[in-house]
Coordinates of C-alpha atoms and ligand atoms in Angstrom, one line a residue:
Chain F
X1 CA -36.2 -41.5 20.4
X2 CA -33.1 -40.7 21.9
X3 CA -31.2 -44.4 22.1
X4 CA -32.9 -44.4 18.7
X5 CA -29.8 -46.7 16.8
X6 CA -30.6 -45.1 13.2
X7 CA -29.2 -41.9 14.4
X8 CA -26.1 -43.7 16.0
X9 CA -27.1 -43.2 19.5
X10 CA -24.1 -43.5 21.5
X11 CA -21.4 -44.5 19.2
X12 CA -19.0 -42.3 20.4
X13 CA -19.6 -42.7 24.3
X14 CA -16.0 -43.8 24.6
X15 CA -14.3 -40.6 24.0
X16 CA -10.9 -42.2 22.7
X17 CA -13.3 -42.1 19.8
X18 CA -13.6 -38.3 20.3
X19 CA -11.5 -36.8 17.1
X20 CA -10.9 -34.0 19.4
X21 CA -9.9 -35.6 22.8
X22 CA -7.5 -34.7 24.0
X23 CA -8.0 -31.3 23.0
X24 CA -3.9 -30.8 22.5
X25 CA -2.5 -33.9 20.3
X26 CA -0.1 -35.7 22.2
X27 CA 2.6 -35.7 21.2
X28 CA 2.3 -33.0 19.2
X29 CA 2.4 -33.8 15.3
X30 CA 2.1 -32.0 12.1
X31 CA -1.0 -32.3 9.8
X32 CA -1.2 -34.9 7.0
X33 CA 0.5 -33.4 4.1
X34 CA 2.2 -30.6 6.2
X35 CA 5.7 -31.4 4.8
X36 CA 7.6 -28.9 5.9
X37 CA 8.8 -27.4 9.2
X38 CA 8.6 -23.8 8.4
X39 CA 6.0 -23.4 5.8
X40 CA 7.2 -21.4 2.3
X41 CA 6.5 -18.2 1.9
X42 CA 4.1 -16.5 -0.3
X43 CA 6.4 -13.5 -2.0
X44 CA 6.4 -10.7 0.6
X45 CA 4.1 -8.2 0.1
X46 CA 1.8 -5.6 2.4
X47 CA 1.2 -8.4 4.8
X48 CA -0.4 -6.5 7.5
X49 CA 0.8 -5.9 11.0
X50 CA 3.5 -9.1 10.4
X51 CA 5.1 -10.6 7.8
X52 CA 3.2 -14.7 7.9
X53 CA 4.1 -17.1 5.5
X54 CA 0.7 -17.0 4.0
X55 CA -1.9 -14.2 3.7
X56 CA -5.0 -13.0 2.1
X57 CA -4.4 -10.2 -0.5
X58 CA -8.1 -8.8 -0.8
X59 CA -8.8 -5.4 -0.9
X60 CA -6.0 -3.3 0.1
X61 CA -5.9 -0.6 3.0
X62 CA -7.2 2.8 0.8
X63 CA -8.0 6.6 1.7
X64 CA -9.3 7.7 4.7
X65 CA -10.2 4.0 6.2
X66 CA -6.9 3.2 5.3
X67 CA -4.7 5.7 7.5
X68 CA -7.5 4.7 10.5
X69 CA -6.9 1.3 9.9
X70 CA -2.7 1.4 10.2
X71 CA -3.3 3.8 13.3
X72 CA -5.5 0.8 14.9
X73 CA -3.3 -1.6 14.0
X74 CA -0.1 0.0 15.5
X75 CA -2.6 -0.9 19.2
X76 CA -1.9 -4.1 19.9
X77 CA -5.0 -6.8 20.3
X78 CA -5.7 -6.7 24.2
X79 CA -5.9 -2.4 23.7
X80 CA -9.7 -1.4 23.1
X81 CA -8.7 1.1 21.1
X82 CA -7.4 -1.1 17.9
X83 CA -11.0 -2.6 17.5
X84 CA -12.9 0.9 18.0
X85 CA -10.9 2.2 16.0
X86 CA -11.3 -0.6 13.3
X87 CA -15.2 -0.1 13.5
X88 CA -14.3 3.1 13.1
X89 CA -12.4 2.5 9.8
X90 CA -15.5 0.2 9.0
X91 CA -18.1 2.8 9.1
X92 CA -16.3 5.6 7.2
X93 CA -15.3 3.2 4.4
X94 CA -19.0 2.0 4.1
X95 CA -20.0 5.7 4.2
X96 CA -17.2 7.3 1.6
X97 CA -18.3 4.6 -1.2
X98 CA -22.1 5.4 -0.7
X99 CA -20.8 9.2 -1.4
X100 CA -18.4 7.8 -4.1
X101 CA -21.6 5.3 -5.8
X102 CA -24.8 7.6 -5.3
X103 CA -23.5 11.4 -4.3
X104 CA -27.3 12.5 -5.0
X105 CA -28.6 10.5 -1.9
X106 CA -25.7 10.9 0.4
X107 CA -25.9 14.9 0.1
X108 CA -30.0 14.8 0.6
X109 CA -29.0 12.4 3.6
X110 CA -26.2 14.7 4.8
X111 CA -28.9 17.7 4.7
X112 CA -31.2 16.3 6.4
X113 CA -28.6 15.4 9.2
X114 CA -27.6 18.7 9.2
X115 CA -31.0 20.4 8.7
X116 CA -32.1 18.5 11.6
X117 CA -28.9 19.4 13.8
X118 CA -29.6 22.8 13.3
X119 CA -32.9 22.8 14.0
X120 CA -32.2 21.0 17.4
X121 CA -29.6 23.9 18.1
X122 CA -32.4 26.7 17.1
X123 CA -35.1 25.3 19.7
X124 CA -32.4 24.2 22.4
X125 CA -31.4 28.3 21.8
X126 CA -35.0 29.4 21.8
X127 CA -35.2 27.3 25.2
X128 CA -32.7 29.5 27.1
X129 CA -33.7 32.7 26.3
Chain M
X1 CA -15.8 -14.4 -12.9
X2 CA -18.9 -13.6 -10.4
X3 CA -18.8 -12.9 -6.8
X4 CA -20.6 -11.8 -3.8
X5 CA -19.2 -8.6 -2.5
X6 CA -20.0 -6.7 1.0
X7 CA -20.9 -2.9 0.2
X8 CA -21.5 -2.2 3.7
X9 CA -24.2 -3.5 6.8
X10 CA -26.7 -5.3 4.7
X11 CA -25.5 -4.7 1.5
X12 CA -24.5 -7.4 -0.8
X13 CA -23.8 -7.3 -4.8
X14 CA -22.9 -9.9 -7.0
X15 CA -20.1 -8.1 -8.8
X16 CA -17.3 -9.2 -11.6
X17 CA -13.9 -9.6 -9.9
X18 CA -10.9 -11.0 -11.3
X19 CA -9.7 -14.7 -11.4
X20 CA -7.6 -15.7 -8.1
X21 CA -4.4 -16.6 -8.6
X22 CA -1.9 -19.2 -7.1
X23 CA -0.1 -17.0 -4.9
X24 CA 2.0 -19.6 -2.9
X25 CA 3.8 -22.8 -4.2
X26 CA 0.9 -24.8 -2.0
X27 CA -2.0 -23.1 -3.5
X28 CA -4.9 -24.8 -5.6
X29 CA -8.1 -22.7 -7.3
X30 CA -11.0 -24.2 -7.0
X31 CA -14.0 -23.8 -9.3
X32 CA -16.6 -23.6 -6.5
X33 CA -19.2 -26.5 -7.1
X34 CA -22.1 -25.9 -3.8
X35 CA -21.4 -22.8 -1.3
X36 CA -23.5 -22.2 2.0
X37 CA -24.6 -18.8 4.1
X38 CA -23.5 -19.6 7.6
X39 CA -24.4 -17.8 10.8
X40 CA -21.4 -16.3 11.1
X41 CA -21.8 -14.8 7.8
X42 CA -24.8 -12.6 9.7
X43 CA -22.1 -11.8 11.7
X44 CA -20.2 -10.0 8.9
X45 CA -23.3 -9.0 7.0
X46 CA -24.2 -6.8 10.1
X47 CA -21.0 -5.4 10.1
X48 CA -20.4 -6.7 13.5
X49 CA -16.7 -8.1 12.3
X50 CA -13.9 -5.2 12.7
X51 CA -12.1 -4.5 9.3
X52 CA -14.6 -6.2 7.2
X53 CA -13.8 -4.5 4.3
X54 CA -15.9 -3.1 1.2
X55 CA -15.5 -5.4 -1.6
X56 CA -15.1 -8.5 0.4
X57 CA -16.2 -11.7 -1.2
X58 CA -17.8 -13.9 1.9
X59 CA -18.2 -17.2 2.5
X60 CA -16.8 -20.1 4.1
X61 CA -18.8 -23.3 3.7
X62 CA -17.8 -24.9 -0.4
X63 CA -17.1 -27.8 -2.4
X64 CA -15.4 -27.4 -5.4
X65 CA -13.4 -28.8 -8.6
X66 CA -9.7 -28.5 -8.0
X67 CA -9.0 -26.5 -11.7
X68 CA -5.0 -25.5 -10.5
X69 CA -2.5 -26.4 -8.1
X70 CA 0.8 -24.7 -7.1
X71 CA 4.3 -26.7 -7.7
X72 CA 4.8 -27.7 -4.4
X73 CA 1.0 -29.2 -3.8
X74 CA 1.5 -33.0 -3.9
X75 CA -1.9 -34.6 -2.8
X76 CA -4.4 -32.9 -4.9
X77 CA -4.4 -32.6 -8.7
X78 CA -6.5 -30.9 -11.2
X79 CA -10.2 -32.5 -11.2
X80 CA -10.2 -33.3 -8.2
X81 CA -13.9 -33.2 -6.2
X82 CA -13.0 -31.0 -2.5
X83 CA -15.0 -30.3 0.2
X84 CA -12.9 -27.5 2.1
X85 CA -12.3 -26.9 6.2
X86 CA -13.4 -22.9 6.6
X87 CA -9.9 -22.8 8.6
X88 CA -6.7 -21.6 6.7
X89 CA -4.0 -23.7 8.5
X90 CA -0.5 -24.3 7.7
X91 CA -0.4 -27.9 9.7
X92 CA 2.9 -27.5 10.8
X93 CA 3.4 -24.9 13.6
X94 CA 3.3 -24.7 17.3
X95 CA -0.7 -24.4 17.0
X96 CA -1.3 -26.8 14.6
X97 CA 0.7 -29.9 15.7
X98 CA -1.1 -29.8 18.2
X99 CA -4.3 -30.0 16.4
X100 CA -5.7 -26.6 17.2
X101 CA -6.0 -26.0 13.3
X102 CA -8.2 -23.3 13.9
X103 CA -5.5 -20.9 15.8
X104 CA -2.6 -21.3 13.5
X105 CA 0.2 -18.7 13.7
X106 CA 1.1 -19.1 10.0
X107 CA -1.7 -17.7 7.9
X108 CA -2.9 -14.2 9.8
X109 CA -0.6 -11.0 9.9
X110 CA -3.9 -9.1 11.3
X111 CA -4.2 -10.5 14.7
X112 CA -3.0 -12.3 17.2
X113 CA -6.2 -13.4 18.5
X114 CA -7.5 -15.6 15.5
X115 CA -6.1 -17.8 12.7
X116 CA -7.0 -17.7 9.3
X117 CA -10.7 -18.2 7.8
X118 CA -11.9 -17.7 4.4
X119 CA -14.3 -14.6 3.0
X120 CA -14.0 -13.5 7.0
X121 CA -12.3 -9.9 7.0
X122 CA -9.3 -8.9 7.4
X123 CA -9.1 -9.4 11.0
X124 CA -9.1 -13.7 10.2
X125 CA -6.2 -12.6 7.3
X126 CA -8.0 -11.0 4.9
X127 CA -8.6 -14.0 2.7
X128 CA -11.3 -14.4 -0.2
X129 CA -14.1 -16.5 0.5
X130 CA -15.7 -19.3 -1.7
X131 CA -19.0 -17.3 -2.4
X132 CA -17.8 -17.0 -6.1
X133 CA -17.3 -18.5 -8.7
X134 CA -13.4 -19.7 -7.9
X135 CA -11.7 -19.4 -5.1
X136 CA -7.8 -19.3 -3.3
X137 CA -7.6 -22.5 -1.9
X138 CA -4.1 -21.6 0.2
X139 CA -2.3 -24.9 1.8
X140 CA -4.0 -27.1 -0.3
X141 CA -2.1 -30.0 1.2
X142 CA -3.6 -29.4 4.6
X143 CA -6.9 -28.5 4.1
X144 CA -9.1 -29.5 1.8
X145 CA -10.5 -33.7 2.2
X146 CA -11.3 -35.2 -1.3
X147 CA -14.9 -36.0 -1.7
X148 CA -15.3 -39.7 -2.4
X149 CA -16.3 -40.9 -6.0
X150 CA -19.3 -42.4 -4.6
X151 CA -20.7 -39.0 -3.0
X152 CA -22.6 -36.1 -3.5
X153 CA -21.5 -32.7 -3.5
X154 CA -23.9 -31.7 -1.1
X155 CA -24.0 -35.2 1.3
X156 CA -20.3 -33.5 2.9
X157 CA -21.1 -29.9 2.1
X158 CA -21.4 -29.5 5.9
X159 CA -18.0 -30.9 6.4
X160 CA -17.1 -28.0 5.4
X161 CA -17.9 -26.0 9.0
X162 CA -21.1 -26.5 10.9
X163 CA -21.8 -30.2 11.1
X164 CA -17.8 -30.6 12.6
X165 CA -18.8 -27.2 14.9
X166 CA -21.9 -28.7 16.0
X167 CA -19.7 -32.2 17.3
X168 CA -17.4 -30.1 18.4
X169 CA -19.6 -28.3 20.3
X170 CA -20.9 -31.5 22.1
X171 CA -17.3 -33.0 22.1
X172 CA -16.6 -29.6 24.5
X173 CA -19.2 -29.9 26.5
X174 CA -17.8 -33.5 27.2
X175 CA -20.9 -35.2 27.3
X176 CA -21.1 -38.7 29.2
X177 CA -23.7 -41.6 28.7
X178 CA -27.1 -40.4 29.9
X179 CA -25.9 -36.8 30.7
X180 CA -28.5 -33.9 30.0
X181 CA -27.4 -31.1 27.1
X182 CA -29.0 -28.0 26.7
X183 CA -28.8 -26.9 23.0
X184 CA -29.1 -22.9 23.3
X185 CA -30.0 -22.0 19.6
X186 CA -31.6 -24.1 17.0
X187 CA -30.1 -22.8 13.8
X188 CA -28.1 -25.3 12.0
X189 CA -25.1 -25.3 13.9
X190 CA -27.4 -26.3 17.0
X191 CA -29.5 -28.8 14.9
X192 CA -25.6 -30.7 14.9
X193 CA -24.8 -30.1 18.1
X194 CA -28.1 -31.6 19.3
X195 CA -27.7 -34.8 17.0
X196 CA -23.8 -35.0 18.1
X197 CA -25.0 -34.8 21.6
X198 CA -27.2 -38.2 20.9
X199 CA -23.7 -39.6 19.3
X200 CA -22.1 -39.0 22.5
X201 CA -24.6 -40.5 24.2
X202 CA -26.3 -37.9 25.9
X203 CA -29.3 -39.4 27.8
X204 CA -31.6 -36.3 27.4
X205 CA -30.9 -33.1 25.1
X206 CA -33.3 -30.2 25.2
X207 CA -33.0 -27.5 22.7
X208 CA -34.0 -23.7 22.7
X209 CA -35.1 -21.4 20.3
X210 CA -37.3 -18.9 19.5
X211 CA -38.3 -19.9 15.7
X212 CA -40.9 -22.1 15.0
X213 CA -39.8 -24.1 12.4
X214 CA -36.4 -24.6 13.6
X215 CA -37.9 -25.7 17.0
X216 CA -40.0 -27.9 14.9
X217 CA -36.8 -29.9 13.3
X218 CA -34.8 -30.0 16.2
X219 CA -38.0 -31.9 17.2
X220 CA -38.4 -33.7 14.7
X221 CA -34.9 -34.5 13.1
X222 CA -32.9 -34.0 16.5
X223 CA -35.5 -35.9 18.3
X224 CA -34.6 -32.9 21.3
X225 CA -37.1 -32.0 23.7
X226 CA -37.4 -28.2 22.5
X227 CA -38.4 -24.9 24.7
X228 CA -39.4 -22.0 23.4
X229 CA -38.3 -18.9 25.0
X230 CA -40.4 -16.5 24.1
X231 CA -43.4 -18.9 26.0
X232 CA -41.8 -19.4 28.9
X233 CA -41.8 -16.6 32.3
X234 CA -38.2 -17.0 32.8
X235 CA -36.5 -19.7 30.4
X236 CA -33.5 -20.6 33.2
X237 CA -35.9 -21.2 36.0
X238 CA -38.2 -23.5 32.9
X239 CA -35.0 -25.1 32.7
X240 CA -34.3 -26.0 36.0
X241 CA -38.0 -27.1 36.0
X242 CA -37.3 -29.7 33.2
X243 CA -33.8 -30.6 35.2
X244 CA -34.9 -31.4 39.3
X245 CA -34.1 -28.1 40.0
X246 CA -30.5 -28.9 39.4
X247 CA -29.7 -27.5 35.8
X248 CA -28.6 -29.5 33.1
X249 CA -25.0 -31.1 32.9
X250 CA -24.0 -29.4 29.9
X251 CA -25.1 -26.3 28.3
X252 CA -24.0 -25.3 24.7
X253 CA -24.1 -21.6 23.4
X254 CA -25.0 -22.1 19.8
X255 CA -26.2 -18.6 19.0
X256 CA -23.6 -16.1 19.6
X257 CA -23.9 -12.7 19.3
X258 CA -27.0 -11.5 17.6
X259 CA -29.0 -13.2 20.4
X260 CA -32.2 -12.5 21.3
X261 CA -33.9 -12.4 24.4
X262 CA -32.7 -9.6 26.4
X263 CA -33.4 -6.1 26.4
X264 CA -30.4 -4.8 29.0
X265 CA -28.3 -7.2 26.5
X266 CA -29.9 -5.1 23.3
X267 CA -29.2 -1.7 24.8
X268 CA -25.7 -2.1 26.2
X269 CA -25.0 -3.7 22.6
X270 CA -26.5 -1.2 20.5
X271 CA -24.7 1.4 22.9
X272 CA -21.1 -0.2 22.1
X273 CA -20.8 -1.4 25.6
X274 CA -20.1 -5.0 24.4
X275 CA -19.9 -6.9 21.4
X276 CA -23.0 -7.6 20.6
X277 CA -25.5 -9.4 22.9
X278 CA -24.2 -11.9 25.4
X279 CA -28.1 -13.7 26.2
X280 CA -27.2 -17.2 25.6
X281 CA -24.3 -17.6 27.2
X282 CA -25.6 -16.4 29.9
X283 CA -28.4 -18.3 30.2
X284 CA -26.0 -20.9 29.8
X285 CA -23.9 -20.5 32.7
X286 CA -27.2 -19.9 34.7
X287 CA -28.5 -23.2 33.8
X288 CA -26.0 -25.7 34.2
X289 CA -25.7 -27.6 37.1
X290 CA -22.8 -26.6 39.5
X291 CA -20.3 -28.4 38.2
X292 CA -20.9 -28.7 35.0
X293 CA -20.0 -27.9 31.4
X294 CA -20.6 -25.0 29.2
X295 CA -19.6 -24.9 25.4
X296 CA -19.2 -22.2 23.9
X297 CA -19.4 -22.4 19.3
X298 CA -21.3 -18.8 19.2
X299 CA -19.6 -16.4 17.7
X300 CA -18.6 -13.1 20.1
X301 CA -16.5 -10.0 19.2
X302 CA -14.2 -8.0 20.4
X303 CA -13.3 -6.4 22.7
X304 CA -15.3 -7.8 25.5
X305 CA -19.1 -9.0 26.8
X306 CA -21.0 -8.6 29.7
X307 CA -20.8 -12.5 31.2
X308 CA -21.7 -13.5 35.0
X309 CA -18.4 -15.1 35.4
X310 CA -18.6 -14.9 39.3
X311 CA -21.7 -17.1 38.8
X312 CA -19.4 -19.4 36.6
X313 CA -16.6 -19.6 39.2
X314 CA -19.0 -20.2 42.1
X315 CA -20.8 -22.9 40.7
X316 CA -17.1 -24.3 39.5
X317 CA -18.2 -25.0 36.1
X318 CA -15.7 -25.6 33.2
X319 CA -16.3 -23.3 30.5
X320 CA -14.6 -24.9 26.8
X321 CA -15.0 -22.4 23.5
X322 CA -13.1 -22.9 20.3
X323 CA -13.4 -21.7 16.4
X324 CA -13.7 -25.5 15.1
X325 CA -10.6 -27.3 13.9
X326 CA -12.4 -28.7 11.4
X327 CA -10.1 -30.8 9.7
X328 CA -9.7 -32.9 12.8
X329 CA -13.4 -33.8 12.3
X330 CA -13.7 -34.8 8.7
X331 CA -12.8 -38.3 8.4
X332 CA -14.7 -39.2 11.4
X333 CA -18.1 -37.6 10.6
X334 CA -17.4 -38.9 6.7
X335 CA -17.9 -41.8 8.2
X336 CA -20.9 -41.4 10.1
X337 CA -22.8 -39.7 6.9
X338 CA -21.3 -43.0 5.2
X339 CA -23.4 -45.2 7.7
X340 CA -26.5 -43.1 7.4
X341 CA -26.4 -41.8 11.0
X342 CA -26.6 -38.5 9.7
X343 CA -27.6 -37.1 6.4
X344 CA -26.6 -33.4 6.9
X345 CA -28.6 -32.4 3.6
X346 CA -32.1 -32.8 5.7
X347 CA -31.5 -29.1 7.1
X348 CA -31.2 -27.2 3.4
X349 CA -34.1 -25.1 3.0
X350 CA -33.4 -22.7 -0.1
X351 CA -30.9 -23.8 -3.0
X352 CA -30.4 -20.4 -5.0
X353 CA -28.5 -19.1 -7.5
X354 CA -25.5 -17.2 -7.0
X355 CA -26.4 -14.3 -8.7
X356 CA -29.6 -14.5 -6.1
X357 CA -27.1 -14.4 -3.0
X358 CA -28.8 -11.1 -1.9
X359 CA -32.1 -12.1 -1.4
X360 CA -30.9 -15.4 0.4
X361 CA -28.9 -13.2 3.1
X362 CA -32.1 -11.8 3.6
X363 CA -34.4 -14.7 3.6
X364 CA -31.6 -16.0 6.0
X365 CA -31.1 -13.0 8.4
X366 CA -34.8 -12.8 8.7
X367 CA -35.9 -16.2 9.1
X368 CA -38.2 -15.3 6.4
X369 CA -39.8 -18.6 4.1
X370 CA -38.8 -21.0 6.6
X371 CA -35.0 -21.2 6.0
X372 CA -32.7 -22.8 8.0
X373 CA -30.0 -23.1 5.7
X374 CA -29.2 -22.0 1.9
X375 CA -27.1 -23.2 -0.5
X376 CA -25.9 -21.0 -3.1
X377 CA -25.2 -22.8 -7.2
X378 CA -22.8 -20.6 -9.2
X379 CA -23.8 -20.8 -12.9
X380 CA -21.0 -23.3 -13.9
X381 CA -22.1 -25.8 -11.0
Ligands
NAD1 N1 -17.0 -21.6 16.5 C1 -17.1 -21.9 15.2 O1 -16.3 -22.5 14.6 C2 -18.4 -21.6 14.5 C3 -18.7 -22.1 13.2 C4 -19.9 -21.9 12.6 C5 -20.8 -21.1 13.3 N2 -20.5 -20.5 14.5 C6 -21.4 -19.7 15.2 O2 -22.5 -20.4 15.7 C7 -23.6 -19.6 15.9 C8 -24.8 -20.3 15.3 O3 -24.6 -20.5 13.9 P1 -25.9 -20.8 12.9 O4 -25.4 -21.0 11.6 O5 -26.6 -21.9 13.5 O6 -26.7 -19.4 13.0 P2 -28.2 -19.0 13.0 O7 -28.2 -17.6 13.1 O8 -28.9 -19.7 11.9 O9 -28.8 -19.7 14.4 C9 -28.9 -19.0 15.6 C10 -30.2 -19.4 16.3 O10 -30.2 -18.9 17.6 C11 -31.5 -18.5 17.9 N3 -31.5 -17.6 19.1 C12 -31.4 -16.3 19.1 N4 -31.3 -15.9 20.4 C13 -31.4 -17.0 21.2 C14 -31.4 -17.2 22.5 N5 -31.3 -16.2 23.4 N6 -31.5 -18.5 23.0 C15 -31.6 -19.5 22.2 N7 -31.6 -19.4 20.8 C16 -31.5 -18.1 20.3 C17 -32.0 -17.9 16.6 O11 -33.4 -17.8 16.5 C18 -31.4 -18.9 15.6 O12 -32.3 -19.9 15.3 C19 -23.3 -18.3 15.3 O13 -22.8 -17.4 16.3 C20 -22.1 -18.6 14.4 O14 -21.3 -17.5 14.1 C21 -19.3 -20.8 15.1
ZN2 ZN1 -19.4 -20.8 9.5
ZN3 ZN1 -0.2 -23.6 11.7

């Protein structure tokens, strides 16, 4: 099967055939169709942590999520601390537009979290005395 | 118009967003034609990407109908048939001109760690993916490869992400004639790596799963030796079996992060003591020979995994890991679909609506019905 010549077996042995070899073009060289040096910028906006020339403008940073999200993004990338706290942001947006979308259910959810949280406290109590 | 949108982990809707706009003078829209669920949607889906958003429209894999360019856009022009690279890249920076498309500094305020990537969270730039019906199609001079008048949609679909990640994958692991490639995962990203690694000339490639079916093509269509992990005592020492006791020469980590395999992996991910669950790569690294090659195309997160990289450095291996630069890929493997050495249309399993996205992420996620890969038809398609 495997120097089967229907599935080109082999065809690109010679890795100057390789689109990716070497890894780093050399010389270095802008794309086809890249015609400028410094690409034009997309009218400044809310970036995020920089100003790039181009940027996705999807959902914009909101409530609570949003002031967790700027605090992890003042961290730099090689600090822990700006992903946790991004997960962070993740988990309390997904949770604040359940409450927002079906109020009902995230209460009787919330109860039972809290029923269930007391009722730990009341037999860890009833333990130690 | 229609679009997928996240509503947290494993909660999609198909909701009605507005139109995108051309927001830079190199923009195009593009009315989306054929869109795919990747792997590293699951990623997202599971809400294992940091800032992943509520209301984020996924999806990176399209083709589309160019319906609007910006002024400054020279080489495309309403009408136009594109397949699109999943990278954002401006083509022209320290990154790019050096053909790591994937890492470009122009097109990401978020991070400094990743490029730009579309429907991928805010922490790849926030852009909207092409799960919809119309999509931003930002440096539309750079990007997106026109799809010859003689093709289908769907023949380069794949050009798109995984069949370039798959060759890149094998490209990484620099295969030599008659080398032996392990092919950790068999989902479709693997499936190309394991027919790329055949290309390359590999002289024997093995490939591991623990899904039935997809052993069964990577068998079949991959014409790969396959193991099955869940059949085998201890998969590394199998593999060593299978390889004189000397490992293979190159091992490729096509799974990622939602691996499965490991139990110490699963608890000290589910206890936020890594990203996820680090089981194929390091079976990787304990199953190539000294020496040897590992590629890395999974997907991890941040901030960090639990990898035996004292093993690594002991047995001197060369470890090589990349998001793909797709666009260097394109031409070349156009050609090879062009000379029938490849006809990356053989792994679609489910073509569903749009509107159906949900139950596909599902079907996906699960492995549920057989599928190996979904394409997704919004209504105008
Ligand atoms: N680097 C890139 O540019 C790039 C691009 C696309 C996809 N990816 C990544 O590649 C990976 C694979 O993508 P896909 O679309 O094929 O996803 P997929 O989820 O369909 O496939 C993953 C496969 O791995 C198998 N698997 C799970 N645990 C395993 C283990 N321990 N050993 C061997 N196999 C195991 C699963 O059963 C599944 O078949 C994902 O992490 C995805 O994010 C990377
Ligand atoms: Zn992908
Ligand atoms: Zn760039």
């Amino acid at each position: 099967m495997h120097h089967d010549e229907a599935m080109g077996w082999g065809v690109d042995r010679d890795p100057q055939r390789r689109p990716g070899v070497p890894a780093e073009q050399e010389p270095p060289r802008p794309a086809a169709g890249a015609v400028w040096t410094e690409p034009p910028s997309q009218p400044a906006g809310r970036a995020g942590r920089r100003q790039t020339p181009v940027y996705g403008t999807g959902q914009p940073l909101h409530g609570v999520s949003g002031v967790v999200r700027r605090l992890a993004y003042r961290a730099p990338d090689h600090q822990v601390r700006h992903w946790m706290l991004l997960l962070l942001a993740d988990r309390l947006e997904v949770a604040g537009s359940r409450v927002r979308e079906e109020p009902a259910r995230a209460l009787a959810v919330a109860a039972v979290l809290v029923g269930g949280l007391l009722l730990v406290r009341g037999v860890r109590g009833r333990r130690r005395s | 118009m229609r679009a997928v949108a996240y509503h947290g982990p494993g909660t999609l809707r198909v909701v009605d967003k507005p139109e995108p706009t051309l927001e830079h003078p190199n923009d195009a829209i593009v009315r989306v034609t054929r869109t795919a669920i990747c792997g590293s949607d699951l990623h997202l889906y599971h809400g294992l990407v940091p800032d992943t958003r509520v209301g984020t429209t996924f999806g990176h894999e399209f083709t589309g109908v160019v319906e609007a360019v910006g002024p400054s856009v020279r080489t495309l022009s309403e009408g136009d048939r594109v397949v699109v690279p999943f990278n954002i890249a401006c083509g022209a920076c320290f990154f790019c001109q050096r053909g790591l498309l994937a890492n470009c500094d122009n097109v990401n305020p978020n991070t400094d760690i990743a490029g730009g990537v579309y429907g991928y969270s805010h922490t790849t730039g926030g852009y909207e993916g092409g799960q919809a019906e119309r999509v931003r199609v930002p440096f539309a001079d750079v990007g997106p490869l026109k799809i010859p008048d003689d093709m289908e949609d769907e023949q380069v679909l794949f050009l798109s992400d995984i069949l370039p990640t798959g060759y890149q994958a094998a490209e990484m692991g620099e295969v030599k004639a008659g080398e032996t490639v392990v092919v950790f995962g068999c989902g479709p990203v693997g499936l190309f790596a394991q027919r790329s690694a055949w290309l390359l000339g590999a002289g024997r490639v093995i490939a591991v799963d623990h899904v039935a079916e997809r052993l069964d093509l990577a068998r079949r269509w991959a014409g790969a030796e396959t193991v099955n992990f869940t059949e085998v005592d201890d998969v590394v020492l199998h593999l060593k079996r299978l390889t004189d006791g000397r490992g293979a020469d190159v091992c490729i980590d096509a799974v990622g992060l939602e691996a499965a395999g490991s139990t110490l992996h699963r608890v000290l991910g589910a206890a936020f003591l890594q990203a996820g669950r680090a089981t194929a790569l390091t079976w990787a690294i304990d199953a190539v020979r000294r020496g040897g090659n590992v590629s890395i195309i999974g997907v991890y997160g941040p901030p960090w995994n639990l990898v035996p990289i004292g093993t690594a450095m002991n047995k001197g291996l060369t470890l090589r890991m990349n998001q793909c630069n797709v666009r260097r890929y394109m031409p070349h493997l156009l050609e090879h679909i062009r000379a029938g050495r490849i006809d990356p249309r053989a792994i679609i399993t489910h073509r569903l609506p749009l509107e159906e996205a949900p139950r596909a992420y599902e079907l996906f996620a699960r492995k549920q019905d057989g599928c190996i890969k979904c394409v997704l038809l919004p209504a105008a398609a």
